[in-house]
Every structure is written in structure tokens, then in C-alpha cells.
PDB file of C-alpha atoms in Angstrom:
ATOM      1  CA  UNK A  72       0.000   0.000   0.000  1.00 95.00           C
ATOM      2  CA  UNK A  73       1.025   3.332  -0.993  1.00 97.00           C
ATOM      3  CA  UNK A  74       1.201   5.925   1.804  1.00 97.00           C
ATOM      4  CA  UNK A  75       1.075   9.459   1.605  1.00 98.00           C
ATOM      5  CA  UNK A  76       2.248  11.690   3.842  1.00 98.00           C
ATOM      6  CA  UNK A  77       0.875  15.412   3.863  1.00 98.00           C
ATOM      7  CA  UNK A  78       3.023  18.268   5.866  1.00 95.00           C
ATOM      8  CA  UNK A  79       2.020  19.990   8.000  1.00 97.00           C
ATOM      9  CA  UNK A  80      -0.371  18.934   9.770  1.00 98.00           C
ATOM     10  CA  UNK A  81      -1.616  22.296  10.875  1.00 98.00           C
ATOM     11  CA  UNK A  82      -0.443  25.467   8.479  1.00 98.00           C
ATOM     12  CA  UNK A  83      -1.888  29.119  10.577  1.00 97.00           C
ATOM     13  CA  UNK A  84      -1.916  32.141   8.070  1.00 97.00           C
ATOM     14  CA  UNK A  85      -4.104  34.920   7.352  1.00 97.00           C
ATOM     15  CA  UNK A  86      -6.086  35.524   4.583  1.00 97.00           C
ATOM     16  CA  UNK A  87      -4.044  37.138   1.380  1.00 97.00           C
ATOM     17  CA  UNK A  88      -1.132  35.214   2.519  1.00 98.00           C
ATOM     18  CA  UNK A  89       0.144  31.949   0.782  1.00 98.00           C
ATOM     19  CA  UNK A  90      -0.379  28.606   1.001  1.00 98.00           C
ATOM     20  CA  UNK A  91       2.316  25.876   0.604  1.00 98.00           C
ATOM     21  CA  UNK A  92       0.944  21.948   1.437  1.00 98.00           C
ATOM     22  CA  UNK A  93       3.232  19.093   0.307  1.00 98.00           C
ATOM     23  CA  UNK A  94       2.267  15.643   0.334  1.00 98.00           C
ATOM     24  CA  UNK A  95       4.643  12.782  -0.298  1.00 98.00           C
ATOM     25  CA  UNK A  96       4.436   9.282  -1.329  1.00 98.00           C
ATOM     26  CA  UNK A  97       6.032   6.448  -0.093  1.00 97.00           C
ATOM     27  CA  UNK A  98       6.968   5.097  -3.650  1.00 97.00           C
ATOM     28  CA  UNK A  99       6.112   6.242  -6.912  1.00 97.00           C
ATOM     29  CA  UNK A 100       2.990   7.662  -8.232  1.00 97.00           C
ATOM     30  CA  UNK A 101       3.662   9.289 -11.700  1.00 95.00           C
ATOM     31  CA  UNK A 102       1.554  12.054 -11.842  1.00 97.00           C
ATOM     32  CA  UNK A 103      -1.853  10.414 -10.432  1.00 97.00           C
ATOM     33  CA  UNK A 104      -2.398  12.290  -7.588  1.00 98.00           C
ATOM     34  CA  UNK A 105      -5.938  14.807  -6.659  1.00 98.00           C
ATOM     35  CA  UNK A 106      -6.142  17.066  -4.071  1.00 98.00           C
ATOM     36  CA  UNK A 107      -9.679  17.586  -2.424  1.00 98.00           C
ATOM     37  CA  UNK A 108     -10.808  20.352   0.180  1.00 98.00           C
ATOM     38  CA  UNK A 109     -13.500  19.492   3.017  1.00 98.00           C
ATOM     39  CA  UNK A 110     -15.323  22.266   5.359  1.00 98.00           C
ATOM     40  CA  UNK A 111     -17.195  20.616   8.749  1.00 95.00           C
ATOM     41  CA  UNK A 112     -19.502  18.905   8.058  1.00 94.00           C
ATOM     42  CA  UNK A 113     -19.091  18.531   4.216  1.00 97.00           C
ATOM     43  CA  UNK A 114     -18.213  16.349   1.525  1.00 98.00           C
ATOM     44  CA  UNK A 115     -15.002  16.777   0.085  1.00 98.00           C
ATOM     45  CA  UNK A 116     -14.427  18.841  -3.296  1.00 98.00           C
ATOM     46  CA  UNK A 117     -12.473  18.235  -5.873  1.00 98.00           C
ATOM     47  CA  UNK A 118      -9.936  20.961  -6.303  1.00 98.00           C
ATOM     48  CA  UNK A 119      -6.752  19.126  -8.607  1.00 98.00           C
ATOM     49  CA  UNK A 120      -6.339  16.031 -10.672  1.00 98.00           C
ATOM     50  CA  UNK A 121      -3.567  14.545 -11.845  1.00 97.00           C
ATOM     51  CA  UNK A 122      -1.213  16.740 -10.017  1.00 97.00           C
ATOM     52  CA  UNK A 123      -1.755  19.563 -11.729  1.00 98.00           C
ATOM     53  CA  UNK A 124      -4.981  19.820 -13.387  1.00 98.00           C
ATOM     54  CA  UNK A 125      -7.617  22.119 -11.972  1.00 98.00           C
ATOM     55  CA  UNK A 126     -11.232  20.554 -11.513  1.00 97.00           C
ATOM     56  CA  UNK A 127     -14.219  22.100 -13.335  1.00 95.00           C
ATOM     57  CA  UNK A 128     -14.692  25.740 -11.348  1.00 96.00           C
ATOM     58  CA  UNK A 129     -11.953  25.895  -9.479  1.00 98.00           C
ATOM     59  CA  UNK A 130     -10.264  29.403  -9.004  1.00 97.00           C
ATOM     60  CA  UNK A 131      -7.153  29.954 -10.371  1.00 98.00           C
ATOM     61  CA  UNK A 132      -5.091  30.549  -7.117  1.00 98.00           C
ATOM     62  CA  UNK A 133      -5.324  26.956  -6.427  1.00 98.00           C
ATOM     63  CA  UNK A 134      -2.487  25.428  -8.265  1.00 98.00           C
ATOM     64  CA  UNK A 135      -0.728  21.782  -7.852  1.00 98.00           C
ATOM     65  CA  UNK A 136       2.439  20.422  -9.020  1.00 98.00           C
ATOM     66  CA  UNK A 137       5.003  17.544  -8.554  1.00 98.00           C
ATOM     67  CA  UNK A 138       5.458  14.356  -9.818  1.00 97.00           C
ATOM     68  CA  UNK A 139       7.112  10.978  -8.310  1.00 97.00           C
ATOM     69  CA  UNK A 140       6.788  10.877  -5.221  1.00 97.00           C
ATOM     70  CA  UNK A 141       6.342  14.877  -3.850  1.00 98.00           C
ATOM     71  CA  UNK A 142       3.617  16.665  -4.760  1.00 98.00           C
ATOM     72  CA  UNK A 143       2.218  20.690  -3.735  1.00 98.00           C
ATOM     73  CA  UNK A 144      -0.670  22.166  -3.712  1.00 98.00           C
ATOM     74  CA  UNK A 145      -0.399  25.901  -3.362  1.00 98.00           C
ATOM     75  CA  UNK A 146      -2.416  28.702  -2.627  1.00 98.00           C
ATOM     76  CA  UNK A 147      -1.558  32.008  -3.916  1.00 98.00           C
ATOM     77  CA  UNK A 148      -3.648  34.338  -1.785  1.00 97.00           C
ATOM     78  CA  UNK A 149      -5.657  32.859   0.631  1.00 98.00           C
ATOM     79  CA  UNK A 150      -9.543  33.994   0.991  1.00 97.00           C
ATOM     80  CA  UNK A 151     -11.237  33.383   3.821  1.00 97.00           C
ATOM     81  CA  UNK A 152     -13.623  30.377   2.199  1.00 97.00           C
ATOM     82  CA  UNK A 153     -10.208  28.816   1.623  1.00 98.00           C
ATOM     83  CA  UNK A 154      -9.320  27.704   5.794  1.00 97.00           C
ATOM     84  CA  UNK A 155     -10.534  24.002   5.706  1.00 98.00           C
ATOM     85  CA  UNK A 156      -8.846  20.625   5.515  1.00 98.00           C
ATOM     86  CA  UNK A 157      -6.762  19.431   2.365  1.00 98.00           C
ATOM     87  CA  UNK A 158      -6.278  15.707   1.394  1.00 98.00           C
ATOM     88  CA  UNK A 159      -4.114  14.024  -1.511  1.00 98.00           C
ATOM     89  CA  UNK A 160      -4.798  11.012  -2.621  1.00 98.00           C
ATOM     90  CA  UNK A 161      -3.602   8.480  -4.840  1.00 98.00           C
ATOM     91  CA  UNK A 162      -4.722   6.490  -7.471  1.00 96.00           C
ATOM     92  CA  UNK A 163      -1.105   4.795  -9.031  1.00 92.00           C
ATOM     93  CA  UNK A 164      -1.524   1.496  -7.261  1.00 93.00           C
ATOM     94  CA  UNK A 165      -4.378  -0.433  -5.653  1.00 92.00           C
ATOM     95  CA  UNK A 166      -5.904   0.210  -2.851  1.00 94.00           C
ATOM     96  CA  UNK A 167      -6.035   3.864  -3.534  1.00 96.00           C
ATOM     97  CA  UNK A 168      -5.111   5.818  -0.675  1.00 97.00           C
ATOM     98  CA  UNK A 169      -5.336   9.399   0.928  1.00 98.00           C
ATOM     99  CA  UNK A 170      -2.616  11.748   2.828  1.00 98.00           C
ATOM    100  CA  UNK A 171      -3.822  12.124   6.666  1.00 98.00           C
ATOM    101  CA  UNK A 172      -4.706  15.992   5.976  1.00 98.00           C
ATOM    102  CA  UNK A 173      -3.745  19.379   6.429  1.00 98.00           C
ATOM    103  CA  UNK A 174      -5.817  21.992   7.989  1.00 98.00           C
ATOM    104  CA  UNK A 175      -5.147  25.486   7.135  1.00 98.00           C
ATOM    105  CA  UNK A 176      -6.506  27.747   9.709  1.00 97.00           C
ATOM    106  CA  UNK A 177      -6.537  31.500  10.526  1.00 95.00           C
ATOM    107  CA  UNK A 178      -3.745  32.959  12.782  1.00 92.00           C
TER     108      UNK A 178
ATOM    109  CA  UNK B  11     -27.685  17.915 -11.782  1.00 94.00           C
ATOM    110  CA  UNK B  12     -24.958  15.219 -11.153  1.00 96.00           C
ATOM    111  CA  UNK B  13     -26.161  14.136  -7.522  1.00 97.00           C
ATOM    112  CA  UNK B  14     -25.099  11.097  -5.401  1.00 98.00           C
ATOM    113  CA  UNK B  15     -27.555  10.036  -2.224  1.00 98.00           C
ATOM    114  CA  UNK B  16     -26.530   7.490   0.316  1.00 98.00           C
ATOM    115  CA  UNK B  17     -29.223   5.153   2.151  1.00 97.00           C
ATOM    116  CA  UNK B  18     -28.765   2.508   5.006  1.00 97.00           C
ATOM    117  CA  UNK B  19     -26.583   4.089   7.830  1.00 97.00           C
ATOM    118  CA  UNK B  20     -27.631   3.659  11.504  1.00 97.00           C
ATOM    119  CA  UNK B  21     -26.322   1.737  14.676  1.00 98.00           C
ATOM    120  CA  UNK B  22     -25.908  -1.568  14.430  1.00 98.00           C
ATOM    121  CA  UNK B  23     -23.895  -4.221  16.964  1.00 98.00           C
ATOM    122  CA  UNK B  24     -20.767  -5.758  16.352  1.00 98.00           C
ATOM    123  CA  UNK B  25     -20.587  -8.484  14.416  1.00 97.00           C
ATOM    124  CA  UNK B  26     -23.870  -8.039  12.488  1.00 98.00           C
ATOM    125  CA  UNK B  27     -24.161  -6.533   8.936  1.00 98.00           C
ATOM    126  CA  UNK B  28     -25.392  -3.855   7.147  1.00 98.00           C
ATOM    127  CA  UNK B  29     -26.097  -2.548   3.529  1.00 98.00           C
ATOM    128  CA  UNK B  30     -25.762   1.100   2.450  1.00 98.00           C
ATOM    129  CA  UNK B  31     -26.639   2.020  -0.972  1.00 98.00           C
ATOM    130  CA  UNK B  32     -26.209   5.002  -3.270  1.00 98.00           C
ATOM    131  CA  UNK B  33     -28.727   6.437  -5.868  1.00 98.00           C
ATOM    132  CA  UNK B  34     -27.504   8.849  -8.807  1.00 98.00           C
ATOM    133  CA  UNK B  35     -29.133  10.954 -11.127  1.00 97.00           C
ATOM    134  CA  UNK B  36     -27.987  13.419 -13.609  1.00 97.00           C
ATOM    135  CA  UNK B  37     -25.071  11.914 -15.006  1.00 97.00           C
ATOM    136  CA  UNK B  38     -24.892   8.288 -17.349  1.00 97.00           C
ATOM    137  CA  UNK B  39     -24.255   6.067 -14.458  1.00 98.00           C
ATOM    138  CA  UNK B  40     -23.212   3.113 -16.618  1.00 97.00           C
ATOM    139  CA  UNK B  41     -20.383   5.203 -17.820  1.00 97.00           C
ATOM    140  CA  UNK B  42     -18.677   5.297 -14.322  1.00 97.00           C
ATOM    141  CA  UNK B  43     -16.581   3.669 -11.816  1.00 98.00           C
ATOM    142  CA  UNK B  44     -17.941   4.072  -8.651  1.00 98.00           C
ATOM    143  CA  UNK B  45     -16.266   4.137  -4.991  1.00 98.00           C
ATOM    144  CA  UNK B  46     -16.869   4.038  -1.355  1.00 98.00           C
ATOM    145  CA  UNK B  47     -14.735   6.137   0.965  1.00 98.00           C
ATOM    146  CA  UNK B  48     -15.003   6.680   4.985  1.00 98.00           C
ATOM    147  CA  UNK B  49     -14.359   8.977   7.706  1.00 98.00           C
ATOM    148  CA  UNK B  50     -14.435   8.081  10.843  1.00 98.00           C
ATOM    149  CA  UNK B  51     -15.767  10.373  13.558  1.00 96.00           C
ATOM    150  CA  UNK B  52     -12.965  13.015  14.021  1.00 95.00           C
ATOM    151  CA  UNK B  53     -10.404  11.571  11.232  1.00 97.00           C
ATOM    152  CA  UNK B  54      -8.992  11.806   7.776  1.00 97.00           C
ATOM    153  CA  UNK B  55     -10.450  10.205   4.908  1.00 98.00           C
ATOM    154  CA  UNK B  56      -9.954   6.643   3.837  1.00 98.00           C
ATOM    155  CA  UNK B  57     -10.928   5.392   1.001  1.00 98.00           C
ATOM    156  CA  UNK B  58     -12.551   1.398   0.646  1.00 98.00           C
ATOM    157  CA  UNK B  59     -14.198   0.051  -1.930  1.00 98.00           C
ATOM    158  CA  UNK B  60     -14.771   0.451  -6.262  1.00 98.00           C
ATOM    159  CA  UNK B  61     -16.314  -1.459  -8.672  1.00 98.00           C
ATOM    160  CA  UNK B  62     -15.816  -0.642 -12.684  1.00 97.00           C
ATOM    161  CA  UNK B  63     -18.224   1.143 -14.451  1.00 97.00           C
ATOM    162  CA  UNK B  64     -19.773  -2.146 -16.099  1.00 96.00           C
ATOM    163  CA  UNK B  65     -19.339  -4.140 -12.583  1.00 95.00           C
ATOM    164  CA  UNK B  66     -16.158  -6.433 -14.456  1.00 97.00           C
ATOM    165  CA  UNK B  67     -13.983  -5.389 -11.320  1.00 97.00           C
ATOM    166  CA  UNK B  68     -13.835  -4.998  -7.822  1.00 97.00           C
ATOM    167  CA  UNK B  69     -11.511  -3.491  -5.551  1.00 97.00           C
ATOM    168  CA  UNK B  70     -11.108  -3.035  -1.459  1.00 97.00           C
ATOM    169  CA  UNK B  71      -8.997  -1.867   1.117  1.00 96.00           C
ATOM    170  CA  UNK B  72      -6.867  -4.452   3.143  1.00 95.00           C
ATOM    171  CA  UNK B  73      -9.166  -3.490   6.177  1.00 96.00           C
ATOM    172  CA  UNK B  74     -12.323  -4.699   4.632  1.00 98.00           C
ATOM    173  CA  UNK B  75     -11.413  -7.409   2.145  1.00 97.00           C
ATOM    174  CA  UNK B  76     -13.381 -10.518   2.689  1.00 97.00           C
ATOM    175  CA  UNK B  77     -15.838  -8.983   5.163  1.00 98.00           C
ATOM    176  CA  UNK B  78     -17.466  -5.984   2.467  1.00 98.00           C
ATOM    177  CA  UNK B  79     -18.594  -6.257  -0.725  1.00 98.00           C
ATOM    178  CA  UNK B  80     -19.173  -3.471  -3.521  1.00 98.00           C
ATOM    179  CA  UNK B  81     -21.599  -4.139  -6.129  1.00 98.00           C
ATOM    180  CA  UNK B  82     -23.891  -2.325  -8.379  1.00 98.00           C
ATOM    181  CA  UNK B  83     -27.278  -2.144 -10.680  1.00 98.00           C
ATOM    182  CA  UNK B  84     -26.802   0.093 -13.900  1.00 98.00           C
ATOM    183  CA  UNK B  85     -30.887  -0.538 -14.705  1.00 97.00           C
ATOM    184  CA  UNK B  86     -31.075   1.179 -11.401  1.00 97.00           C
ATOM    185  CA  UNK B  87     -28.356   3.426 -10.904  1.00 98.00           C
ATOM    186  CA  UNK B  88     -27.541   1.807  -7.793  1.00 98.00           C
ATOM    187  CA  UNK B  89     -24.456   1.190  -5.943  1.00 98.00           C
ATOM    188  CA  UNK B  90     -24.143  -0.647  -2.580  1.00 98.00           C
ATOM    189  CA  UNK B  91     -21.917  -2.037   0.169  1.00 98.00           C
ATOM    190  CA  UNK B  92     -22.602  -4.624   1.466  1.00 98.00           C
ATOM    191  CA  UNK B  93     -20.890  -4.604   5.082  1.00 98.00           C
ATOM    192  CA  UNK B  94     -20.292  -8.082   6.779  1.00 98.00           C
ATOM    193  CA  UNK B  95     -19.048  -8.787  10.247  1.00 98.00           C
ATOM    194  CA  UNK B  96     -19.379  -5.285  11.531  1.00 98.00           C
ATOM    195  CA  UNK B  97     -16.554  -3.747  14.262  1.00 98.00           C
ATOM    196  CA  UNK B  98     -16.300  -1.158  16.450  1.00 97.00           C
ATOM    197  CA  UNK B  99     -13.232   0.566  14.008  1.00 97.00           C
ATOM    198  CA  UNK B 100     -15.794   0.398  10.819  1.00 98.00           C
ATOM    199  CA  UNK B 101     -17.693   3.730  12.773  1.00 98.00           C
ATOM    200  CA  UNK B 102     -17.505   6.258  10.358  1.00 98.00           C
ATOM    201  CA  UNK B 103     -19.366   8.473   7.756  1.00 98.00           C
ATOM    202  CA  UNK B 104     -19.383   6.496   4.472  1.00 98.00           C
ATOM    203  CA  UNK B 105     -19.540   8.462   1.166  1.00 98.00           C
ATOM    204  CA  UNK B 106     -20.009   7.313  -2.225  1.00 98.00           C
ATOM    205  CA  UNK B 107     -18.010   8.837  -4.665  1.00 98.00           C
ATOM    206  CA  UNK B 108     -17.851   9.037  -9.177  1.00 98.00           C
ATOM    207  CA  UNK B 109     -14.680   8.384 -10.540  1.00 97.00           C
ATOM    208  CA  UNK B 110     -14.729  10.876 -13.062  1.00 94.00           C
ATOM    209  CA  UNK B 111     -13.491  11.026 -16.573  1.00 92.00           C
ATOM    210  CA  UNK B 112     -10.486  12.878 -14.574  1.00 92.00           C
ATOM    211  CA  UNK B 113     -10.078   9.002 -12.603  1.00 95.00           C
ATOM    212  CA  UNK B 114     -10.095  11.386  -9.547  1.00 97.00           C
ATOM    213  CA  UNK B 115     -13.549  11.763  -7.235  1.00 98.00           C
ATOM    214  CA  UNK B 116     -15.690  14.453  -9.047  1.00 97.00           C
ATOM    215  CA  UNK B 117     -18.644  14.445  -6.992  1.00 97.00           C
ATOM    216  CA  UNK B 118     -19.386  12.921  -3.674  1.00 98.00           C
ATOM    217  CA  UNK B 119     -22.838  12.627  -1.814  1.00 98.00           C
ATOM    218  CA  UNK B 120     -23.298  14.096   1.295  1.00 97.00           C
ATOM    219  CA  UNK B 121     -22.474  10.236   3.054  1.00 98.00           C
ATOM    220  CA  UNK B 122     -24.177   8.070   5.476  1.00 98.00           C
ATOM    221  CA  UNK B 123     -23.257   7.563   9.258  1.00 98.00           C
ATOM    222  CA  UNK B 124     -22.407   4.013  10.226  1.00 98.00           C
ATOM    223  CA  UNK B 125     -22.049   3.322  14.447  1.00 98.00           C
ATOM    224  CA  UNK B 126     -21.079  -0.110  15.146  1.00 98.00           C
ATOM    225  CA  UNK B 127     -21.527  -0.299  19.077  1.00 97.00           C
ATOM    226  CA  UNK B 128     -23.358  -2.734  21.213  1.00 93.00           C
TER     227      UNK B 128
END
């Protein structure tokens, strides 16, 4: 099983400032890796596919890159809808797997 | 519009079973692969279960292999779990997901809670 590991666990910033997750994979991946956002209490969105392909109505200032085994999903300037949780997950090798999360919070 | 909605959730004692299944409408259902992914109360997400869009393949996590099964009706636009031998670690909010002509999740319902207590 593939296991991703997402840093950090907790990133505190204020809105307009940037956003820098990383996620890493224990072995190889290519480039078949999505990011998704979740809010309490919600289902998770898609936000990037395929490392760096954004999802249908997705603004701009999310952007993903990476390939192999590390992977980032940045935010240029964050707006306040944008504090939540982020998962990656995989889909090179079966059983697909996610990242344990980061939350991006307000300081 | 595309829309997923999960059915079957609810407390149920170790050991037993339980079947959740997921209705969509607004998108060509036979046309997808279709997944099951959990959250347990307080966690990350995990994901557990897909069948192929025409049902020729299934697929599970190493947690549930042998005690869930996946399956699916495209005359119905139905997929289900069926959830065997129930524990106290299967507690969670299970969501079914599309695989989407991206192969990531596109669209997710809005999941069903599962409580495995006695």
C-alpha cells in the first residue's frame, strides 16, 4: 500500500497570505495524484487532478504540481472560504489511498 | 444535476451486517466507476471500496477485504456495500463517490453515518 504523507499537519496564516501543502508518497505515483478540500460537516471537493490539473470551477489561485513521489498544492492568496482541511490522494496502485490531511486555519 | 444520495446508515452491533446504498441521477451512471470512501468520527479520509463502471472489477482496502462487498445495478443506478461482520473501528461516515473522466472523485454525496456499538 502506498502511503502518503501530507506536511504539516496544521499550516496558521491569514487571509491574502500563501499557502504551501506538500504531500509525499512512499513510492512512486507518476503524476496520479488529486487534491480535495473538506469544510465541517461537508463532503469533500475536488480541487486538482492529476497533479496539476484544476477541476471544473476551481479558481485559479489553487495550483498543484510535482510528480514521483512529492507533490504541492499551493495557494496564492488565501480567501477566507479557503481555511478548511486538504487531502491528496492516490490512485497509481491499488488500494487507492489518501494523505492524513492538512488543515489550514486563521492565525 | 450530477447528484449522489446514500441510504442505510444507523447503529448496528458488532458483528452483524449492514447494507448502504447510493442512488444517482444526472449523469450516465453506466459510464462510471464508482467508490466508497469513509471517515471516521474526528479523522482523515480513507478510502474502501470500487467497482468498474460495467461491474467487471472490484476493488477493497486491506481493512475490509473478505468482510465488504461493492456491487452495483446500472438498470437502477444503484451502488451498494454490502458490510459483513461489523466492528467497532468500521464507525464512520461512508460516502459514495464518481470516478470521473479525470479518474479522480468528481462528486461525492453528502455520506451516510455508520455506528457499530453494542
Amino acid at each position: 500500500e502506498i502511503v502518503l504523507t501530507q506536511s504539516p499537519a496544521t499550516l496558521s496564516l491569514s487571509p491574502g497570505e500563501r499557502a504551501t501543502l506538500s504531500c509525499r508518497a512512499s513510492q512512486s505515483v507518476s503524476s496520479f495524484l488529486a487534491w480535495y478540500q473538506q469544510k465541517p460537516g461537508q463532503a469533500p471537493r475536488l480541487l486538482i487532478y492529476d497533479a496539476s490539473n484544476r477541476a471544473t470551477g476551481i479558481p485559479a489561485r489553487f495550483s498543484g504540481s510535482g510528480s514521483g513521489t512529492d507533490f504541492t498544492l499551493t495557494i496564492s492568496s488565501l480567501e477566507p472560504e479557503d481555511f478548511a482541511l486538504y487531502y491528496c490522494q492516490q490512485r497509481g496502485n491499488w488500494p487507492w489511498t489518501f494523505g492524513q490531511g492538512t488543515k489550514v486555519e486563521i492565525k | 444535476q450530477v447528484q449522489l444520495v446514500e441510504s442505510g446508515g444507523g447503529v448496528v452491533q458488532p458483528g452483524r451486517s449492514l447494507r448502504l446504498s447510493c442512488g444517482a441521477t444526472g449523469f450516465i451512471f453506466s459510464r462510471y466507476g464508482m467508490h466508497w470512501v469513509r471517515q471516521a468520527p474526528g479523522k482523515g479520509l480513507e478510502w474502501v471500496a470500487a467497482i468498474e463502471y460495467d461491474g467487471s472489477a472490484e476493488y477493497y482496502t486491506d481493512s475490509v477485504k473478505g468482510r465488504y462487498t461493492i456491487s452495483r445495478d446500472n438498470s437502477r443506478n444503484t451502488v451498494s456495500l454490502q458490510m459483513n461482520s461489523l466492528r467497532a473501528d468500521d464507525t464512520a461516515v461512508y460516502y459514495c463517490a464518481r470516478e470521473g473522466s479525470s479518474r479522480a472523485f468528481d462528486c461525492w454525496g453528502q455520506g451516510t453515518l455508520v455506528t457499530v456499538s453494542s
